[in-house]
Every structure is written in C-alpha cells, then in structure tokens.
Short mmCIF file of N, CA, C and O in Angstrom, two decimals:
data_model
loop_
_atom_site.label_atom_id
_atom_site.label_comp_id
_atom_site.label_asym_id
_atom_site.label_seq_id
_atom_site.Cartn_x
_atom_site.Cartn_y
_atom_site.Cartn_z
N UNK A 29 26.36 -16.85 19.30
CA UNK A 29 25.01 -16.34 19.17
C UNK A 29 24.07 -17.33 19.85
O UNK A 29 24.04 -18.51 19.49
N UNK A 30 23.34 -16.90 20.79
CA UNK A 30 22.06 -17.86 21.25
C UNK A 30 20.93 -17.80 20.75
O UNK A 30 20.76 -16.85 19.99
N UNK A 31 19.91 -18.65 20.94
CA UNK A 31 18.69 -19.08 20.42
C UNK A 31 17.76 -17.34 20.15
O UNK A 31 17.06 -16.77 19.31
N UNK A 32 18.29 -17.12 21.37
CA UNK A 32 17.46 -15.53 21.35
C UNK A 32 18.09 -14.06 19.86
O UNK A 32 17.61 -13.13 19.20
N UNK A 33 19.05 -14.59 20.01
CA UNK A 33 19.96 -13.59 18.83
C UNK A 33 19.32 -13.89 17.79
O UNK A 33 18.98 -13.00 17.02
N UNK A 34 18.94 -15.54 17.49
CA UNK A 34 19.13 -15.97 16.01
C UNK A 34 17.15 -16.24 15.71
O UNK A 34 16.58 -16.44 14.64
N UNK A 35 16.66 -16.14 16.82
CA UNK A 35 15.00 -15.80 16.76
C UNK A 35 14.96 -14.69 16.26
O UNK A 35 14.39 -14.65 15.18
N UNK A 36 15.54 -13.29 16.82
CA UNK A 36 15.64 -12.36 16.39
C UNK A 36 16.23 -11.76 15.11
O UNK A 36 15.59 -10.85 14.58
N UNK A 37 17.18 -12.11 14.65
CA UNK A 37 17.37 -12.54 13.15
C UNK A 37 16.94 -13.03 12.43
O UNK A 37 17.18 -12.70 11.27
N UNK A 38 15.94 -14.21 12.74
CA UNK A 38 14.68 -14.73 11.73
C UNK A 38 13.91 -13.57 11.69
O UNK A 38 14.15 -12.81 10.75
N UNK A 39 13.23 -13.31 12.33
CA UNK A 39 12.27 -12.56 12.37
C UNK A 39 12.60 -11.13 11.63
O UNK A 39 11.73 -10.41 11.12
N UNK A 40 13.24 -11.00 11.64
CA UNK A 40 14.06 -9.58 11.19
C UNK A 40 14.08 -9.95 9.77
O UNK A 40 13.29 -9.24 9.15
N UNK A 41 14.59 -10.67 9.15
CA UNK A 41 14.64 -11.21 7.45
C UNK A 41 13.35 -11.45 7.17
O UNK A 41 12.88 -11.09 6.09
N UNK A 42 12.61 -12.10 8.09
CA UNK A 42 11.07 -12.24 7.38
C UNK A 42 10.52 -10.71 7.24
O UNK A 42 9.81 -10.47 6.26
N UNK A 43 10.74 -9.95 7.92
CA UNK A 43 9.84 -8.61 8.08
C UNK A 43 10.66 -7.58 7.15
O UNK A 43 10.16 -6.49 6.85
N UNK A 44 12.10 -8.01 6.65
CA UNK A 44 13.02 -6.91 5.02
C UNK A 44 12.28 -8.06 4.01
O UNK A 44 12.35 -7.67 2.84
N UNK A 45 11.63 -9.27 4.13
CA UNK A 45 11.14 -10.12 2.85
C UNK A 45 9.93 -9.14 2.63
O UNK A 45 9.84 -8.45 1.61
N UNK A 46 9.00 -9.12 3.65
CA UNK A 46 7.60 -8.59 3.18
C UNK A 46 7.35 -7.12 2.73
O UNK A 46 6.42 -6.62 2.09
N UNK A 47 8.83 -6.43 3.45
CA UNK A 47 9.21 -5.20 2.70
C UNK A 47 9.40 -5.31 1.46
O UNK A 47 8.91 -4.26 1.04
N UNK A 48 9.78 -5.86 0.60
CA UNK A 48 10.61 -6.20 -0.89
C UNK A 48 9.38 -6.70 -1.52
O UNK A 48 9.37 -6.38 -2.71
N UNK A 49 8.37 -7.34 -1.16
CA UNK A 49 7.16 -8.02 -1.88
C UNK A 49 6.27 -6.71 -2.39
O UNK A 49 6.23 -5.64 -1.78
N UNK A 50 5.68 -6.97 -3.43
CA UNK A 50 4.82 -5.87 -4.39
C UNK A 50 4.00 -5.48 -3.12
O UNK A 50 3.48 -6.08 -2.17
N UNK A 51 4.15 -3.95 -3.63
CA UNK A 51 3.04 -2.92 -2.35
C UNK A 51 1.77 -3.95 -2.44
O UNK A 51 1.89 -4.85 -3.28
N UNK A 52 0.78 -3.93 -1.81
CA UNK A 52 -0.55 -4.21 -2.35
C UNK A 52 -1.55 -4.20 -1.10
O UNK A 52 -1.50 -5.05 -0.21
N UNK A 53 -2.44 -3.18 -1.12
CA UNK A 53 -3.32 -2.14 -0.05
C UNK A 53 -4.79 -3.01 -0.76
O UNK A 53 -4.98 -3.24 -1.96
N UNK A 54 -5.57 -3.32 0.28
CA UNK A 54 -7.23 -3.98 -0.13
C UNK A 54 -7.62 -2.63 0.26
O UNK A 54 -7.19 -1.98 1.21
N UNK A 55 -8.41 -2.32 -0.51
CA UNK A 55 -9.88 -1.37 -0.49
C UNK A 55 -10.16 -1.50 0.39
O UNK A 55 -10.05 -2.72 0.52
N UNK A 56 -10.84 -0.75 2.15
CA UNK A 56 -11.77 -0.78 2.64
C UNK A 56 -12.45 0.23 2.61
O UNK A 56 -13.31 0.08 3.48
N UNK A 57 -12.57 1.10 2.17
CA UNK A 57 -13.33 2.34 1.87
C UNK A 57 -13.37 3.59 0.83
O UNK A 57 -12.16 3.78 0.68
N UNK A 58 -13.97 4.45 0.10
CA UNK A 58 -13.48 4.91 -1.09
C UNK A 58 -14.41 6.14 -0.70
O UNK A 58 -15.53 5.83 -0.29
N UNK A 59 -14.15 7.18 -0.75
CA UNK A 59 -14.21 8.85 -0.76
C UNK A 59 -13.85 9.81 -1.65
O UNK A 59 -12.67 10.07 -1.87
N UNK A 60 -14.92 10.43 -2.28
CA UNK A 60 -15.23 11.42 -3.05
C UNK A 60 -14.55 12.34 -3.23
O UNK A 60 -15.38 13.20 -3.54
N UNK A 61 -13.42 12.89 -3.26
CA UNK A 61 -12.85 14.56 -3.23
C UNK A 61 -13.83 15.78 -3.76
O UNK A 61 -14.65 15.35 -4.57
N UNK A 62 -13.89 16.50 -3.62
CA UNK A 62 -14.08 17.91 -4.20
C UNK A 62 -13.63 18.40 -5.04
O UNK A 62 -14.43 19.01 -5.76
N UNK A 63 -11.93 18.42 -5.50
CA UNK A 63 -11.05 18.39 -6.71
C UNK A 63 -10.89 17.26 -7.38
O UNK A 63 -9.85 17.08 -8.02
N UNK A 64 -12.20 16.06 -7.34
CA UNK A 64 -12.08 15.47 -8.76
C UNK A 64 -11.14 14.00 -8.16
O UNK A 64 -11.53 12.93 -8.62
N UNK A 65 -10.21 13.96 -7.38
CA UNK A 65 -9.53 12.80 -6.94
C UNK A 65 -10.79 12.01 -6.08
O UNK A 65 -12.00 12.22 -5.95
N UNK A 66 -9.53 10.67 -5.40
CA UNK A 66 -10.55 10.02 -4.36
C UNK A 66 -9.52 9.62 -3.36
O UNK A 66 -8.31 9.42 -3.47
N UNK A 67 -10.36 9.55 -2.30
CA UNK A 67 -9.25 8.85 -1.16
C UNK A 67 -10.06 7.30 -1.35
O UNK A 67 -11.10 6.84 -1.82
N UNK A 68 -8.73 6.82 -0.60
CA UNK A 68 -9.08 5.17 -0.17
C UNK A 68 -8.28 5.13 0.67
O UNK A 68 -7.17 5.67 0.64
N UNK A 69 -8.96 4.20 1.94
CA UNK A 69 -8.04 3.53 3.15
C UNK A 69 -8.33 2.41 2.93
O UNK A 69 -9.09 1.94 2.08
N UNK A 70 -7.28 1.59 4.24
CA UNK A 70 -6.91 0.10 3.71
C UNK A 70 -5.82 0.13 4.75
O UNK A 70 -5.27 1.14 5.19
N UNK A 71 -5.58 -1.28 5.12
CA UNK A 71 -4.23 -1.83 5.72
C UNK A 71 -3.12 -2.19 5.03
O UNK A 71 -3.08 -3.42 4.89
N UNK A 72 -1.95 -1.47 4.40
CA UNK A 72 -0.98 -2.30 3.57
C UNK A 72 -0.27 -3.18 4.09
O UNK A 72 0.51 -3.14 5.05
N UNK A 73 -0.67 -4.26 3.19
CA UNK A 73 -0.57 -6.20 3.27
C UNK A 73 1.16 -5.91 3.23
O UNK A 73 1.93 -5.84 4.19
N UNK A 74 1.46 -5.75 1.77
CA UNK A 74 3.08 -5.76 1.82
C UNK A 74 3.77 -4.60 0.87
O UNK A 74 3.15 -3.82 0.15
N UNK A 75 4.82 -4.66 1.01
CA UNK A 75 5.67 -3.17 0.28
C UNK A 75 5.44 -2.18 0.51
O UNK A 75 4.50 -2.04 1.30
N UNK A 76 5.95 -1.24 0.11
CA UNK A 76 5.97 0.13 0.59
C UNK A 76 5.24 0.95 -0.55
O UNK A 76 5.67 0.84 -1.70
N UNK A 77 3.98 1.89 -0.25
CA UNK A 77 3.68 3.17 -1.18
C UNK A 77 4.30 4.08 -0.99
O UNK A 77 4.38 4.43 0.19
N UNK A 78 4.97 4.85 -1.97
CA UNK A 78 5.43 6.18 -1.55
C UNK A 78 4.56 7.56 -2.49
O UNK A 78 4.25 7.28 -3.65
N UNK A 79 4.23 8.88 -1.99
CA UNK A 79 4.02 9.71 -2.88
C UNK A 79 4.84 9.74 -4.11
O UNK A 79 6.07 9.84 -4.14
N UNK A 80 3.78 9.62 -5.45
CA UNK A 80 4.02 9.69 -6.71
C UNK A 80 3.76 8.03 -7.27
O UNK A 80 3.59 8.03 -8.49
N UNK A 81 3.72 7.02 -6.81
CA UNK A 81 4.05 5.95 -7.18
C UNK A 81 2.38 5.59 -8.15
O UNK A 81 1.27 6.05 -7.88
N UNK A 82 2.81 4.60 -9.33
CA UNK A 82 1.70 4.77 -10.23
C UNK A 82 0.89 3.31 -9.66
O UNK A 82 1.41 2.20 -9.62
N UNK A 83 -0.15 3.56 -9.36
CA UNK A 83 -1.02 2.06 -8.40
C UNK A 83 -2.14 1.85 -9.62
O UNK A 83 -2.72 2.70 -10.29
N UNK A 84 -2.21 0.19 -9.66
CA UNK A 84 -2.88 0.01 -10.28
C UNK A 84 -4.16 -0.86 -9.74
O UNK A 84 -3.89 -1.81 -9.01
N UNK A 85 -5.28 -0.65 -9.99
CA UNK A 85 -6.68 -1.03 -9.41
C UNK A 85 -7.31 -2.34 -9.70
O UNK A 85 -8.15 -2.40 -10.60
N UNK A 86 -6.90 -3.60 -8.89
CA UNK A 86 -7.17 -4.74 -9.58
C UNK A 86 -8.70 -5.43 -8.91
O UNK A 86 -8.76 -5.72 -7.72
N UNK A 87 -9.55 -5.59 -9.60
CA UNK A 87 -10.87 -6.28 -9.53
C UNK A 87 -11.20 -7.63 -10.02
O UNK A 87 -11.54 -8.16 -11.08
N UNK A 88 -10.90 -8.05 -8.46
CA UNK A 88 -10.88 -10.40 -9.17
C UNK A 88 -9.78 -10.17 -10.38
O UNK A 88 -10.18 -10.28 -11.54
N UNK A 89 -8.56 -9.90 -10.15
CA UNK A 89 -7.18 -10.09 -10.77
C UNK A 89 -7.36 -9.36 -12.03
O UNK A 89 -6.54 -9.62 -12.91
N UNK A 90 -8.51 -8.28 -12.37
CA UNK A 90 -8.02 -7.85 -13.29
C UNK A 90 -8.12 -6.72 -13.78
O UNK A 90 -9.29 -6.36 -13.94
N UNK A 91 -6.94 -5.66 -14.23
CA UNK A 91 -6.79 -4.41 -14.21
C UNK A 91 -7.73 -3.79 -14.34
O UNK A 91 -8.20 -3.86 -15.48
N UNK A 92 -8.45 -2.94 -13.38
CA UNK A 92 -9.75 -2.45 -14.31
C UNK A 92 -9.02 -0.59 -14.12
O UNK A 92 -9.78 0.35 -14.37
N UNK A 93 -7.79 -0.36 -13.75
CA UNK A 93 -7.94 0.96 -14.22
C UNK A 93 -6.28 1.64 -13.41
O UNK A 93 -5.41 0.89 -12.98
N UNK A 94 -6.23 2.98 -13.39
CA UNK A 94 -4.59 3.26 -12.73
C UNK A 94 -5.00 4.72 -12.30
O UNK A 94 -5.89 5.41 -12.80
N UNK A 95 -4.09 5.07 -11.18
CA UNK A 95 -4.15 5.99 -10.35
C UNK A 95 -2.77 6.43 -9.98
O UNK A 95 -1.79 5.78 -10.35
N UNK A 96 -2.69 7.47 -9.29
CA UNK A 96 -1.11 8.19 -8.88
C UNK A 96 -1.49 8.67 -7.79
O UNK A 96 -2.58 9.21 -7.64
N UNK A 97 -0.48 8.49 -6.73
CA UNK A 97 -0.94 8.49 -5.40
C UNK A 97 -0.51 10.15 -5.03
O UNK A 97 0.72 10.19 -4.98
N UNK A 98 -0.96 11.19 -4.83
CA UNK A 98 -0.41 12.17 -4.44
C UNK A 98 -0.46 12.83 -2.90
O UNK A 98 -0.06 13.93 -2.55
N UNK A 99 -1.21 11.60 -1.96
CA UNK A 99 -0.72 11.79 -0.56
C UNK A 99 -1.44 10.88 -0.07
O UNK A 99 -2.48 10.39 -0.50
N UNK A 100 -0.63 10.58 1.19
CA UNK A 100 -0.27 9.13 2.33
C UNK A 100 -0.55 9.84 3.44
O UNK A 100 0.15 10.75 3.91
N UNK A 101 -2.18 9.18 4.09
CA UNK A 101 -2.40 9.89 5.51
C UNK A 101 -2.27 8.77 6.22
O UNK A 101 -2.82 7.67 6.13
N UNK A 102 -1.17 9.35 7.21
CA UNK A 102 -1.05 7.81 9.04
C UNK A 102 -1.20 8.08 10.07
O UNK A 102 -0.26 8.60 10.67
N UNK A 103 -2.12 7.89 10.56
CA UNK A 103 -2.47 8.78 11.75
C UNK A 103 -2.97 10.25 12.06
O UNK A 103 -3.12 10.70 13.20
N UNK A 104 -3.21 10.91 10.94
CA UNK A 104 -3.90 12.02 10.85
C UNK A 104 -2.58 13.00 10.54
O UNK A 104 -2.59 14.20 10.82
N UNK A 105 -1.66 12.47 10.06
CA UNK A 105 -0.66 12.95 9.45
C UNK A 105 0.09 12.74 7.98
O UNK A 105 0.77 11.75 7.71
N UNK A 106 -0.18 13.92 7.03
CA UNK A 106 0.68 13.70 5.90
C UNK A 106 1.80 12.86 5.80
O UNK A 106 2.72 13.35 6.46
N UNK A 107 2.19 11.61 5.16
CA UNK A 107 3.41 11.00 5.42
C UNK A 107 4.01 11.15 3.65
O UNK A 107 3.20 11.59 2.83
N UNK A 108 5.65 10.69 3.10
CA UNK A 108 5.10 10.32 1.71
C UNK A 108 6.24 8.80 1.71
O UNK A 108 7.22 8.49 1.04
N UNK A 109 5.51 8.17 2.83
CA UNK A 109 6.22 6.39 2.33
C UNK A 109 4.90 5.81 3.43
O UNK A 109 4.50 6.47 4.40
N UNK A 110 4.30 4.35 3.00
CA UNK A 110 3.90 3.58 3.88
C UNK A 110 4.64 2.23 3.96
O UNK A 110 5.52 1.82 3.20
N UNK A 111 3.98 1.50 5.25
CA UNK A 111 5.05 0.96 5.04
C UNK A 111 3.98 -0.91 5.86
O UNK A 111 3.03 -0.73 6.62
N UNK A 112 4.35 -2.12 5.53
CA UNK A 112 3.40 -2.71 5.49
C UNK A 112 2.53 -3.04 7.29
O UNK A 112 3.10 -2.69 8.32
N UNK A 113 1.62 -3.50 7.30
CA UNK A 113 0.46 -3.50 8.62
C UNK A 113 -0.26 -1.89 8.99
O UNK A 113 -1.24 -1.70 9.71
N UNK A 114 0.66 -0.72 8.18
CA UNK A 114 -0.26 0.45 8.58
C UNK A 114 -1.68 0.24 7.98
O UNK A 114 -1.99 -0.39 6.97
N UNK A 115 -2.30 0.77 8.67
CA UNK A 115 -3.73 1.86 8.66
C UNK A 115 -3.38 2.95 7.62
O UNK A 115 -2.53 3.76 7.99
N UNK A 116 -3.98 3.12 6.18
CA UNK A 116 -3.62 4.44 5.61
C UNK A 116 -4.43 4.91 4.83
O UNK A 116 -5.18 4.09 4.30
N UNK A 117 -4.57 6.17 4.52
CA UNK A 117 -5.73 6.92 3.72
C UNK A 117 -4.67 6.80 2.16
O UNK A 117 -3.53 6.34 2.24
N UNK A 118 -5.11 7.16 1.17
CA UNK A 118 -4.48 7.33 -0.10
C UNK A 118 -5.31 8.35 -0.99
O UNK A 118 -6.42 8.10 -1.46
N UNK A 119 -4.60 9.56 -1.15
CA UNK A 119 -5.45 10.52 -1.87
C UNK A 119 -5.01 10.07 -3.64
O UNK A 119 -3.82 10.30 -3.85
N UNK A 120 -5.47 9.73 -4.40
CA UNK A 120 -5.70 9.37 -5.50
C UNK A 120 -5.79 10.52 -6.62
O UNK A 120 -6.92 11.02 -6.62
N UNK A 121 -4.76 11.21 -7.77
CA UNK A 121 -5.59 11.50 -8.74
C UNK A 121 -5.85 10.47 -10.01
O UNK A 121 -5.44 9.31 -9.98
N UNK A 122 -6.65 11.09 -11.28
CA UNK A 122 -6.81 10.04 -12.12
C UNK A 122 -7.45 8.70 -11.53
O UNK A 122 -7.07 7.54 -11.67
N UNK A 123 -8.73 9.29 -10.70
CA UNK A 123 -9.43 8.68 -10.11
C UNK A 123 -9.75 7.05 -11.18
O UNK A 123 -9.75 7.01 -12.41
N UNK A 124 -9.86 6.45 -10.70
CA UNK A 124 -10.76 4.89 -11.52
C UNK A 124 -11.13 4.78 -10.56
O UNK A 124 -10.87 5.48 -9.59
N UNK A 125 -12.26 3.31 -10.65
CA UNK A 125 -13.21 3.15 -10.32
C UNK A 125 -13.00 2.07 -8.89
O UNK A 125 -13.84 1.28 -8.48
N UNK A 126 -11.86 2.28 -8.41
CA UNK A 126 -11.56 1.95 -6.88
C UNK A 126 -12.40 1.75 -6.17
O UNK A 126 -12.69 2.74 -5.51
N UNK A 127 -13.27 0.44 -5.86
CA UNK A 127 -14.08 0.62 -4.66
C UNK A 127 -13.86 -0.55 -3.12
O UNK A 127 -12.99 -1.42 -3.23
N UNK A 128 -14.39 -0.50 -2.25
CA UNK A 128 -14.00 -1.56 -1.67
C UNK A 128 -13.96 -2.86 -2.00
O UNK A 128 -14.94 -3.44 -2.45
N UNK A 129 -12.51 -3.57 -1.75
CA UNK A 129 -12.62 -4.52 -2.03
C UNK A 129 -11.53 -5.16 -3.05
O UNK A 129 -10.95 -6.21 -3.32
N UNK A 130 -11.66 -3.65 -3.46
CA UNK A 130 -10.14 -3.72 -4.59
C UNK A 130 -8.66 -3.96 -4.03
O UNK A 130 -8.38 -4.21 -2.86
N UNK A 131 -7.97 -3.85 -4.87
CA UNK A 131 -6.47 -4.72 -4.72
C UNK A 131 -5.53 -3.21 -5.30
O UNK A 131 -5.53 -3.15 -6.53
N UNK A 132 -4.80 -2.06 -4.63
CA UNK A 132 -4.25 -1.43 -5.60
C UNK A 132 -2.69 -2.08 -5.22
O UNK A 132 -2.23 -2.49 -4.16
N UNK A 133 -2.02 -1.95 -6.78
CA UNK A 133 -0.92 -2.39 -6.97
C UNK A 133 -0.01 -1.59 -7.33
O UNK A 133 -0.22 -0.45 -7.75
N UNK A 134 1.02 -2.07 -7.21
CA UNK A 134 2.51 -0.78 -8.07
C UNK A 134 2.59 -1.09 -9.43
O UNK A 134 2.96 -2.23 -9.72
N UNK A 135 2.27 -0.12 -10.52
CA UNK A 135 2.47 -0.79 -11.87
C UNK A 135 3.50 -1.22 -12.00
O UNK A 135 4.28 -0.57 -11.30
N UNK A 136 4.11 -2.16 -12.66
CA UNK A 136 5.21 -2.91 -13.10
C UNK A 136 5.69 -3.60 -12.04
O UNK A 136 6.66 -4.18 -12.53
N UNK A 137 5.64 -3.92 -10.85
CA UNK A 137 5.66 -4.83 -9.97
C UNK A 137 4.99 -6.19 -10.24
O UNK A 137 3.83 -6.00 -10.62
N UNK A 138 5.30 -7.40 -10.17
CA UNK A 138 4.77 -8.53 -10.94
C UNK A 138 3.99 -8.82 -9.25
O UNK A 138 3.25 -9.79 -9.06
#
C-alpha cells in the first residue's frame, strides 16, 4: 500500500467517524406551516436524520422541547435520510419552539 492508498483510508475512517457521531443540525431558519408543523433548514454538522426520527430542540444546552421529523428536503427533493455537510429543510410535527440558532438532536443519542 502507498502513501496515496493509506491517505485515502484515513480519510475514509474519519468521514464513517462523523457518520456514527449524534445527528446534530444548527437552526438557520424556521417556517410556519399551514398544517400546524414547521420547517427548519440548517447544514447537518454530524450523523444522519432519517424520516420519523424523534429530534430534540436544544437552547444553550438545554432541552427546551421535541419534534418528529416527517420530511427531509435536499435539493428541492423529498429525501428520507440526511447525511452530514448537506444543506436541508426539516418539516417538523409537534412543532416547539425551534428557532434559529438552535441545536436539534436525536433523542437518546448522548
């Protein structure tokens, strides 16, 4: 194996590590629904969201509320996994009080 194989193998384990690390999407924007939900976009930092997964809404580290994700927009397309450095919308029911800035998390993920 040469230097180039085994660069490429680092790099490759660092990028299944940040896969495995708790989802966790920052707030940059928060939208109103019509049926009562909310969207939020954001860049996901690390882990994966998938449709259904229960996210929890953290404000300066602390829970202020929980949501269920019932759709993942990427690119102007329905997806139901994200996956981390995307761009993504998050349609939200059991709206809380999500606003920019927030931290949503995977419940029970430490």
């Amino acid at each position: 194996m040469n230097s180039t194989d085994s660069d490429a193998e680092e790099r490759f384990d660092r990028y299944i590590e940040i896969l495995r690390k708790v989802p966790t999407l920052v707030v940059d924007d928060r939208f109103e629904i019509s049926n009562g939900g909310i969207a939020v976009t954001g860049v996901l930092l690390s882990g994966t969201i998938r449709t259904g997964d229960r996210l929890g809404v953290y404000r300066q580290s602390q829970l202020i509320g929980e949501a269920t994700v019932i759709g993942i927009e990427l690119n102007r397309k329905l997806v139901s996994e994200a996956f981390p450095t995307e761009s993504i919308g998050l349609l939200l029911r059991q709206p809380s009080n999500a606003n920019a800035g927030d931290t949503l998390r995977r419940i029970g993920d430490q």
